[in-house]
Coordinates of C-alpha atoms and ligand atoms in Angstrom, one line a residue:
M179 CA -20.1 12.6 23.1
Q180 CA -20.9 12.8 19.4
S181 CA -23.0 10.0 17.9
R182 CA -20.9 7.3 16.2
A183 CA -21.4 5.8 12.8
E184 CA -20.1 2.3 12.2
Y185 CA -18.7 1.8 8.8
R186 CA -17.6 -1.2 6.8
R187 CA -15.2 -0.2 4.1
V188 CA -15.0 -3.7 2.6
D189 CA -14.0 -2.3 -0.8
E190 CA -10.9 -0.9 0.9
G191 CA -10.5 -4.0 2.9
C192 CA -11.5 -2.3 6.1
V193 CA -13.9 -4.5 8.0
S194 CA -13.5 -2.9 11.4
G195 CA -13.7 0.6 12.6
V196 CA -15.8 3.4 13.9
I197 CA -15.8 7.1 12.8
T198 CA -17.2 10.1 14.6
Q199 CA -19.0 12.5 12.3
P200 CA -17.9 15.2 12.8
I201 CA -14.8 14.7 15.0
A202 CA -15.6 16.1 18.4
I203 CA -14.4 19.7 18.9
D204 CA -13.3 18.7 22.4
S205 CA -11.6 15.4 21.6
R206 CA -11.3 14.7 25.3
F207 CA -14.7 13.1 25.2
D208 CA -13.4 10.5 22.8
F209 CA -11.1 9.1 25.5
P210 CA -12.7 7.0 28.2
G211 CA -9.5 6.8 30.1
L212 CA -9.5 10.5 30.9
V213 CA -11.7 10.3 34.0
T214 CA -11.0 8.8 37.4
P215 CA -13.0 5.9 38.8
E216 CA -15.0 8.6 40.7
G217 CA -15.8 10.4 37.5
A218 CA -13.5 13.4 38.1
P219 CA -11.3 14.7 35.3
W220 CA -7.9 12.9 35.1
H221 CA -5.2 15.4 34.1
Y222 CA -3.1 13.0 32.0
L223 CA 0.3 14.6 31.2
D224 CA 2.2 11.4 30.3
T225 CA 1.3 11.1 26.6
A226 CA 5.0 10.9 25.6
A227 CA 5.2 7.6 27.5
T228 CA 2.0 6.3 26.0
S229 CA -1.2 8.0 24.8
Q230 CA -4.7 7.4 25.9
K231 CA -6.9 5.6 23.3
P232 CA -10.1 7.1 21.7
E233 CA -13.3 5.1 21.5
Q234 CA -12.7 4.7 17.7
V235 CA -9.5 2.8 18.3
I236 CA -11.0 0.7 21.1
E237 CA -14.0 -0.2 19.0
A238 CA -11.8 -1.1 16.0
M239 CA -9.8 -3.3 18.2
T240 CA -12.9 -4.9 19.8
N241 CA -14.4 -5.6 16.4
A242 CA -11.2 -7.0 15.0
L243 CA -10.9 -9.3 18.0
G244 CA -14.6 -10.2 18.0
R245 CA -17.1 -10.1 15.2
D246 CA -14.5 -9.8 12.4
Y247 CA -11.7 -12.0 13.9
A248 CA -9.9 -14.6 11.8
T249 CA -6.3 -15.2 10.8
V250 CA -4.7 -13.5 7.8
H251 CA -2.8 -14.6 4.7
R252 CA -3.8 -18.3 4.9
G253 CA -7.5 -18.8 5.2
V254 CA -9.5 -20.1 2.3
Y255 CA -12.8 -18.9 3.9
S256 CA -14.2 -15.5 3.4
R257 CA -13.8 -14.1 6.9
S258 CA -10.0 -14.7 6.7
A259 CA -9.9 -13.2 3.2
E260 CA -11.7 -10.1 4.5
M261 CA -9.4 -9.9 7.5
T262 CA -6.4 -10.2 5.2
L263 CA -7.7 -7.3 3.1
A264 CA -8.3 -5.3 6.3
F265 CA -4.8 -6.1 7.6
E266 CA -3.1 -5.1 4.4
A267 CA -5.3 -2.0 4.1
A268 CA -4.1 -1.1 7.6
R269 CA -0.5 -1.3 6.4
R270 CA -1.4 0.9 3.4
R271 CA -3.0 3.6 5.6
I272 CA -0.2 3.6 8.1
A273 CA 2.5 3.8 5.4
A274 CA 0.6 6.7 3.7
F275 CA 0.4 8.5 7.1
I276 CA 4.2 9.0 7.0
G277 CA 4.4 9.4 3.2
G278 CA 5.6 5.9 2.4
S279 CA 4.2 3.0 0.5
E280 CA 2.9 -0.3 1.9
S281 CA 5.8 -2.3 0.4
E282 CA 8.2 -0.4 2.6
L283 CA 6.3 -0.8 5.9
V284 CA 7.2 -3.7 8.2
F285 CA 5.0 -4.3 11.3
T286 CA 7.0 -4.8 14.4
R287 CA 6.2 -4.9 18.1
G288 CA 7.1 -1.3 18.4
A289 CA 9.9 1.2 17.8
T290 CA 12.3 -0.8 20.0
E291 CA 11.9 -3.9 17.9
A292 CA 12.1 -1.9 14.7
I293 CA 15.5 -0.5 15.7
N294 CA 16.7 -4.0 16.8
L295 CA 15.5 -5.3 13.4
V296 CA 17.5 -2.8 11.5
A297 CA 20.6 -3.4 13.7
N298 CA 20.3 -7.2 13.3
T299 CA 19.7 -7.2 9.6
W300 CA 21.1 -4.2 7.8
G301 CA 23.6 -3.6 10.6
L302 CA 25.0 -7.2 10.7
A303 CA 25.2 -7.3 6.9
N304 CA 26.8 -3.8 6.4
L305 CA 28.9 -3.0 9.5
N306 CA 32.5 -4.1 9.7
P307 CA 35.5 -3.4 11.9
G308 CA 36.6 0.2 11.5
D309 CA 33.1 1.4 10.6
R310 CA 31.4 4.0 12.8
I311 CA 27.8 4.8 14.0
L312 CA 26.8 8.3 15.0
L313 CA 24.2 8.6 17.8
S314 CA 23.4 11.7 19.8
Q315 CA 23.5 12.6 23.5
L316 CA 19.7 12.7 23.8
E317 CA 18.8 9.3 22.5
H318 CA 16.4 6.9 24.2
H319 CA 18.0 3.7 25.3
S320 CA 16.1 2.0 22.5
N321 CA 18.3 3.9 20.0
I322 CA 21.5 3.2 21.9
V323 CA 21.6 -0.4 23.2
P324 CA 20.8 -2.1 19.9
W325 CA 23.7 -0.3 18.3
Q326 CA 26.0 -1.2 21.2
L327 CA 25.0 -4.9 20.7
V328 CA 25.6 -4.8 17.0
A329 CA 28.9 -2.8 17.4
A330 CA 30.2 -5.5 19.7
K331 CA 29.3 -8.2 17.1
T332 CA 30.7 -6.4 14.1
G333 CA 33.7 -4.4 15.5
A334 CA 32.1 -1.1 14.6
A335 CA 32.5 1.9 16.9
I336 CA 30.0 4.4 18.2
D337 CA 30.4 8.2 18.3
V338 CA 28.1 10.6 20.2
C339 CA 27.0 13.9 18.8
P340 CA 26.8 16.6 21.5
L341 CA 23.9 19.0 22.0
T342 CA 23.6 22.8 21.5
D343 CA 23.3 25.1 24.5
D344 CA 19.5 24.9 24.1
H345 CA 19.6 21.1 24.1
Q346 CA 19.1 20.3 20.4
I347 CA 21.3 17.8 18.5
D348 CA 24.2 19.9 17.3
L349 CA 24.2 19.4 13.5
A350 CA 27.3 21.6 13.1
A351 CA 29.1 19.2 15.4
A352 CA 27.7 16.2 13.5
E353 CA 29.0 17.7 10.3
A354 CA 32.5 17.9 11.9
I355 CA 32.4 14.4 13.3
L356 CA 31.1 12.6 10.2
T357 CA 33.7 10.8 8.0
P358 CA 33.4 8.2 5.3
Q359 CA 33.9 5.6 8.0
H360 CA 30.4 6.4 9.3
K361 CA 27.9 3.9 7.9
L362 CA 24.9 5.0 10.0
V363 CA 23.5 8.0 11.7
A364 CA 20.7 7.2 14.2
F365 CA 19.0 10.2 15.7
G366 CA 15.8 10.9 17.6
H367 CA 13.5 13.0 15.4
V368 CA 12.0 14.5 18.6
S369 CA 13.5 14.0 22.0
N370 CA 11.2 12.1 24.4
V371 CA 12.8 14.1 27.3
L372 CA 13.3 17.6 25.9
G373 CA 11.0 17.8 23.0
S374 CA 13.9 19.0 20.8
V375 CA 13.0 18.8 17.2
L376 CA 15.7 17.6 14.8
D377 CA 16.2 19.3 11.5
A378 CA 15.9 15.8 10.0
K379 CA 16.4 16.9 6.4
R380 CA 19.7 18.5 7.1
A381 CA 20.8 15.5 9.2
A382 CA 19.9 13.2 6.3
D383 CA 21.9 15.4 3.9
L384 CA 24.9 15.4 6.2
A385 CA 24.7 11.6 6.6
H386 CA 24.3 11.0 2.9
R387 CA 27.2 13.3 2.1
V388 CA 29.6 10.8 3.7
G389 CA 27.8 7.8 2.3
A390 CA 26.0 6.9 5.6
K391 CA 22.4 5.9 6.0
I392 CA 20.2 7.7 8.5
L393 CA 17.6 6.2 10.9
L394 CA 15.1 8.5 12.5
D395 CA 13.5 7.5 15.8
G396 CA 10.0 8.8 15.1
C397 CA 8.3 7.7 18.4
Q398 CA 7.7 11.3 19.4
S399 CA 7.4 13.0 16.0
A400 CA 4.8 10.8 14.4
P401 CA 2.1 11.8 17.0
H402 CA 3.0 15.5 16.9
M403 CA 3.9 16.7 13.3
V404 CA 3.5 16.0 9.7
V405 CA 6.0 13.3 8.7
D406 CA 6.9 12.7 5.1
V407 CA 9.7 10.2 4.8
S408 CA 10.4 11.2 1.2
A409 CA 10.7 14.9 2.0
L410 CA 12.9 14.1 5.0
N411 CA 15.0 11.9 2.7
C412 CA 15.7 9.4 5.5
D413 CA 16.5 5.7 5.0
F414 CA 14.8 4.3 8.1
Y415 CA 11.9 5.7 10.2
V416 CA 10.5 3.8 13.2
F417 CA 7.5 4.5 15.5
S418 CA 5.2 2.9 18.0
A419 CA 1.4 2.8 17.7
H420 CA 0.8 3.2 21.5
K421 CA 2.2 6.8 21.5
L422 CA -0.1 7.6 18.5
Y423 CA -3.4 6.8 20.2
G424 CA -3.2 3.2 19.0
P425 CA -2.6 -0.1 20.9
T426 CA 0.5 -1.5 22.5
G427 CA 2.3 -4.4 21.0
I428 CA 2.6 -2.9 17.5
G429 CA 4.7 -0.4 15.7
A430 CA 6.4 0.0 12.4
L431 CA 9.7 0.2 10.6
W432 CA 9.6 2.1 7.3
A433 CA 12.7 1.6 5.2
R434 CA 13.5 2.8 1.6
A435 CA 12.4 0.0 -0.8
D436 CA 15.9 -0.6 -2.2
I437 CA 17.4 -0.9 1.3
L438 CA 14.6 -3.1 2.6
E439 CA 14.8 -5.4 -0.4
G440 CA 18.6 -5.9 0.2
M441 CA 18.2 -6.8 3.9
P442 CA 18.5 -10.4 5.0
P443 CA 15.8 -11.9 7.3
W444 CA 16.1 -11.7 11.1
E445 CA 13.6 -13.9 12.8
G446 CA 12.7 -17.1 11.0
G447 CA 9.3 -18.9 10.9
G448 CA 6.0 -19.1 9.1
A449 CA 4.8 -16.2 6.9
M450 CA 8.3 -15.0 6.0
I451 CA 9.2 -17.8 3.6
D452 CA 8.8 -18.5 0.0
R453 CA 9.7 -22.3 0.1
V454 CA 11.1 -24.4 2.8
T455 CA 13.0 -27.7 2.5
F456 CA 15.5 -29.2 4.9
E457 CA 18.2 -28.4 2.3
Q458 CA 17.4 -24.8 1.7
T459 CA 14.8 -22.1 2.5
T460 CA 14.0 -19.2 0.3
Y461 CA 12.4 -16.1 1.6
A462 CA 9.4 -14.0 0.9
P463 CA 9.9 -10.5 -0.5
A464 CA 9.8 -7.5 1.9
P465 CA 8.0 -6.6 4.0
Q466 CA 6.7 -10.2 4.7
R467 CA 10.3 -11.4 4.9
F468 CA 10.6 -9.5 8.2
E469 CA 7.2 -10.6 9.7
A470 CA 7.7 -14.2 11.0
G471 CA 4.8 -15.8 12.6
T472 CA 1.1 -14.9 12.9
P473 CA 1.1 -11.1 13.1
A474 CA -0.6 -8.8 15.6
I475 CA -3.8 -8.7 13.5
S476 CA -6.2 -6.8 15.7
E477 CA -3.4 -4.4 16.8
A478 CA -2.6 -3.5 13.2
I479 CA -6.2 -2.7 12.5
A480 CA -6.5 -0.6 15.6
F481 CA -3.2 1.1 14.7
A482 CA -4.8 2.1 11.3
A483 CA -7.9 3.3 13.2
A484 CA -5.6 5.5 15.3
V485 CA -3.9 6.9 12.2
D486 CA -7.4 7.6 10.7
Y487 CA -8.4 9.3 13.9
V488 CA -5.4 11.6 13.9
T489 CA -5.8 12.3 10.2
E490 CA -9.4 13.2 10.5
I491 CA -8.6 15.7 13.3
G492 CA -5.5 16.9 11.4
I493 CA -2.0 16.5 12.7
E494 CA -1.4 20.2 12.3
R495 CA -4.3 20.9 14.6
I496 CA -2.9 18.5 17.2
Q497 CA 0.5 20.2 16.8
G498 CA -1.2 23.6 17.3
I499 CA -2.9 22.4 20.5
E500 CA 0.3 21.0 21.9
D501 CA 2.5 23.9 20.9
N502 CA 0.1 26.4 22.6
L503 CA 0.2 24.4 25.9
V504 CA 3.9 24.0 25.7
S505 CA 4.4 27.8 25.3
R506 CA 2.1 28.5 28.2
L507 CA 3.6 25.9 30.5
R508 CA 7.2 26.8 29.7
A509 CA 6.4 30.5 30.3
E510 CA 4.8 29.8 33.7
L511 CA 7.5 27.4 34.9
S512 CA 10.3 29.8 33.8
A513 CA 8.8 32.5 35.9
M514 CA 9.2 30.4 39.0
N515 CA 12.6 30.9 40.8
D516 CA 12.8 27.3 42.0
I517 CA 12.2 25.6 38.7
T518 CA 14.7 24.8 35.9
V519 CA 13.1 24.1 32.6
F520 CA 15.1 22.0 30.1
G521 CA 15.0 21.8 26.3
P522 CA 14.5 24.4 23.6
A523 CA 11.8 27.0 23.7
N524 CA 9.9 25.3 20.8
S525 CA 9.9 21.9 22.4
A526 CA 7.4 19.5 20.8
G527 CA 4.6 18.6 23.1
I528 CA 7.0 17.9 26.0
V529 CA 8.3 20.0 28.9
S530 CA 10.9 18.6 31.2
F531 CA 11.8 20.4 34.4
A532 CA 13.3 20.1 37.9
M533 CA 12.2 21.8 41.1
D534 CA 14.8 22.8 43.7
G535 CA 14.8 20.7 46.8
V536 CA 12.0 18.4 45.5
H537 CA 12.8 15.0 43.9
P538 CA 10.7 14.5 40.7
H539 CA 9.2 11.4 42.3
D540 CA 7.9 13.3 45.3
L541 CA 6.5 15.9 43.0
G542 CA 4.8 13.2 40.9
T543 CA 3.3 11.6 44.0
I544 CA 1.9 14.8 45.3
L545 CA 0.5 15.7 41.9
D546 CA -1.1 12.3 41.7
E547 CA -3.2 13.1 44.8
A548 CA -4.7 15.9 42.7
N549 CA -5.3 13.6 39.7
V550 CA -2.4 15.0 37.7
A551 CA -0.3 12.4 36.1
I552 CA 3.3 13.3 35.1
R553 CA 6.3 11.2 34.4
A554 CA 9.3 11.4 36.8
G555 CA 12.5 9.6 36.2
H556 CA 15.3 9.2 33.7
H557 CA 12.9 8.5 30.8
C558 CA 15.1 5.7 29.4
A559 CA 17.7 8.4 28.6
Q560 CA 20.4 8.0 31.3
P561 CA 23.2 9.4 29.1
L562 CA 21.1 12.6 28.7
M563 CA 20.5 12.8 32.5
D564 CA 24.3 12.6 33.0
Y565 CA 24.7 15.4 30.5
L566 CA 22.0 17.5 32.2
G567 CA 23.6 16.7 35.6
V568 CA 20.4 15.5 37.2
P569 CA 19.4 12.0 38.2
A570 CA 15.8 12.5 36.9
T571 CA 13.4 15.1 35.6
A572 CA 9.7 15.8 35.9
R573 CA 8.1 15.7 32.5
A574 CA 4.7 16.9 31.4
S575 CA 3.7 15.8 27.9
F576 CA 0.6 16.7 25.9
G577 CA -1.7 15.1 23.4
V578 CA -4.8 15.9 21.3
Y579 CA -6.9 15.8 24.4
S580 CA -4.8 18.1 26.6
S581 CA -6.2 21.5 27.7
D582 CA -5.5 24.6 29.7
E583 CA -7.3 22.9 32.6
D584 CA -4.5 20.3 32.7
V585 CA -1.9 23.0 32.8
D586 CA -3.9 24.8 35.6
A587 CA -4.0 21.6 37.6
L588 CA -0.3 21.0 37.2
I589 CA 0.6 24.6 38.2
E590 CA -1.7 24.3 41.2
G591 CA -0.1 21.0 42.2
I592 CA 3.4 22.6 41.9
T593 CA 2.3 25.4 44.2
R594 CA 0.9 22.9 46.7
T595 CA 4.1 20.9 46.6
R596 CA 6.1 24.1 47.3
R597 CA 3.9 24.7 50.4
I598 CA 4.3 21.1 51.6
F599 CA 8.1 21.3 51.2
G600 CA 8.2 24.6 52.9
Ligands
PLP177 C1 12.1 8.6 21.6 C2 11.7 7.2 21.9 N1 12.3 6.2 21.3 C3 12.0 4.9 21.5 C4 11.0 4.6 22.4 C5 10.7 3.1 22.6 O1 9.4 2.9 22.2 P1 8.7 1.5 22.5 O2 8.9 1.2 24.0 O3 7.2 1.7 22.1 O4 9.3 0.5 21.6 C6 10.4 5.6 23.1 C7 9.4 5.2 24.1 O5 9.4 5.8 25.2 C8 10.7 6.9 22.8 O6 10.1 7.9 23.4

């Protein structure tokens, strides 16, 4: 483990955090969760569900909950003023990470809440009977159910964009489906099951051509590739900290400033108001208008520490690590007669597969005995499972800490499973 230097960037409003100088070449050592209680390596291949956390994030969270802890936005004492600076600096750093500005970034509990926020504010205000929403066949339930709920309330209808033969969102089909009745396109930037990467700029152009807004579910893209919301020309982008080496309980909605400014509030309470009387309440400007109640202070600071961690290593470098492992794993699995590999060849950090005669849950259980953790199930994408014609898949997903040893252990575990099942 590299030696750590604590820093206090009070000028930037950052009172909590730890940096490693230089970032460890083998970043695995930054992650205390990657060993078993007995001290053996834990081959964690479930990063798409949630990533492990580096020491830097854990320490930032510990300091924010401990020595630096105070509320934000209200205190007249210096600790609270410092914490407010740190909290707002976190917002600035997280917004910059995706090419946005702090006035456009709303803290939410995660991507799920961010999508529900858009559905219940922009959606309720802008969708009417006869309007249409375009989703795709590969969406996570978080990017389906909020739209079904808002469609039921507004009378809008939902269309589903099919996939290409290699399991990518078929943008030629989207182009044919889209009409001026469509007010919103909501697509996964990267599929959490297949790793399919959307050509988001083209999808945004297609949506805008018919006057629709586009929301990108960035849960799986933010941890894997450079995201620049301006270059993508999207209207909404949502992501969760816990998939990006940060804590659970926090995520973000980025929305274009003019859209966000026009959105009515959703949840009411403290912090989102300008002035309250029993006769009438006026609201704070965005983003505060969408952040009712005491925010997740320590989580926001740890979220920013995660973004700093990724930035210091370099997201392109992380992408390179993951892409190499995906290529190798796909090649080795494809060479096995009893394995079907799903998704496109250039899947982003994620490989989903099925093994003939072995339920993914059985495979997952046998792999667990060898300290290999994969995900088995429908991955909160039941319409996609229906489309693939399977009840579940086995999924291996990579992160900055993943290595060839993890792939070796997975392949060995698959071979052992084959032996057990005869
Ligand atoms: C593509 C995608 N969208 C949305 C979500 C929901 O994220 P969260 O549970 O952090 O709100 C996930 C998490 O699995 C995901 O992978």
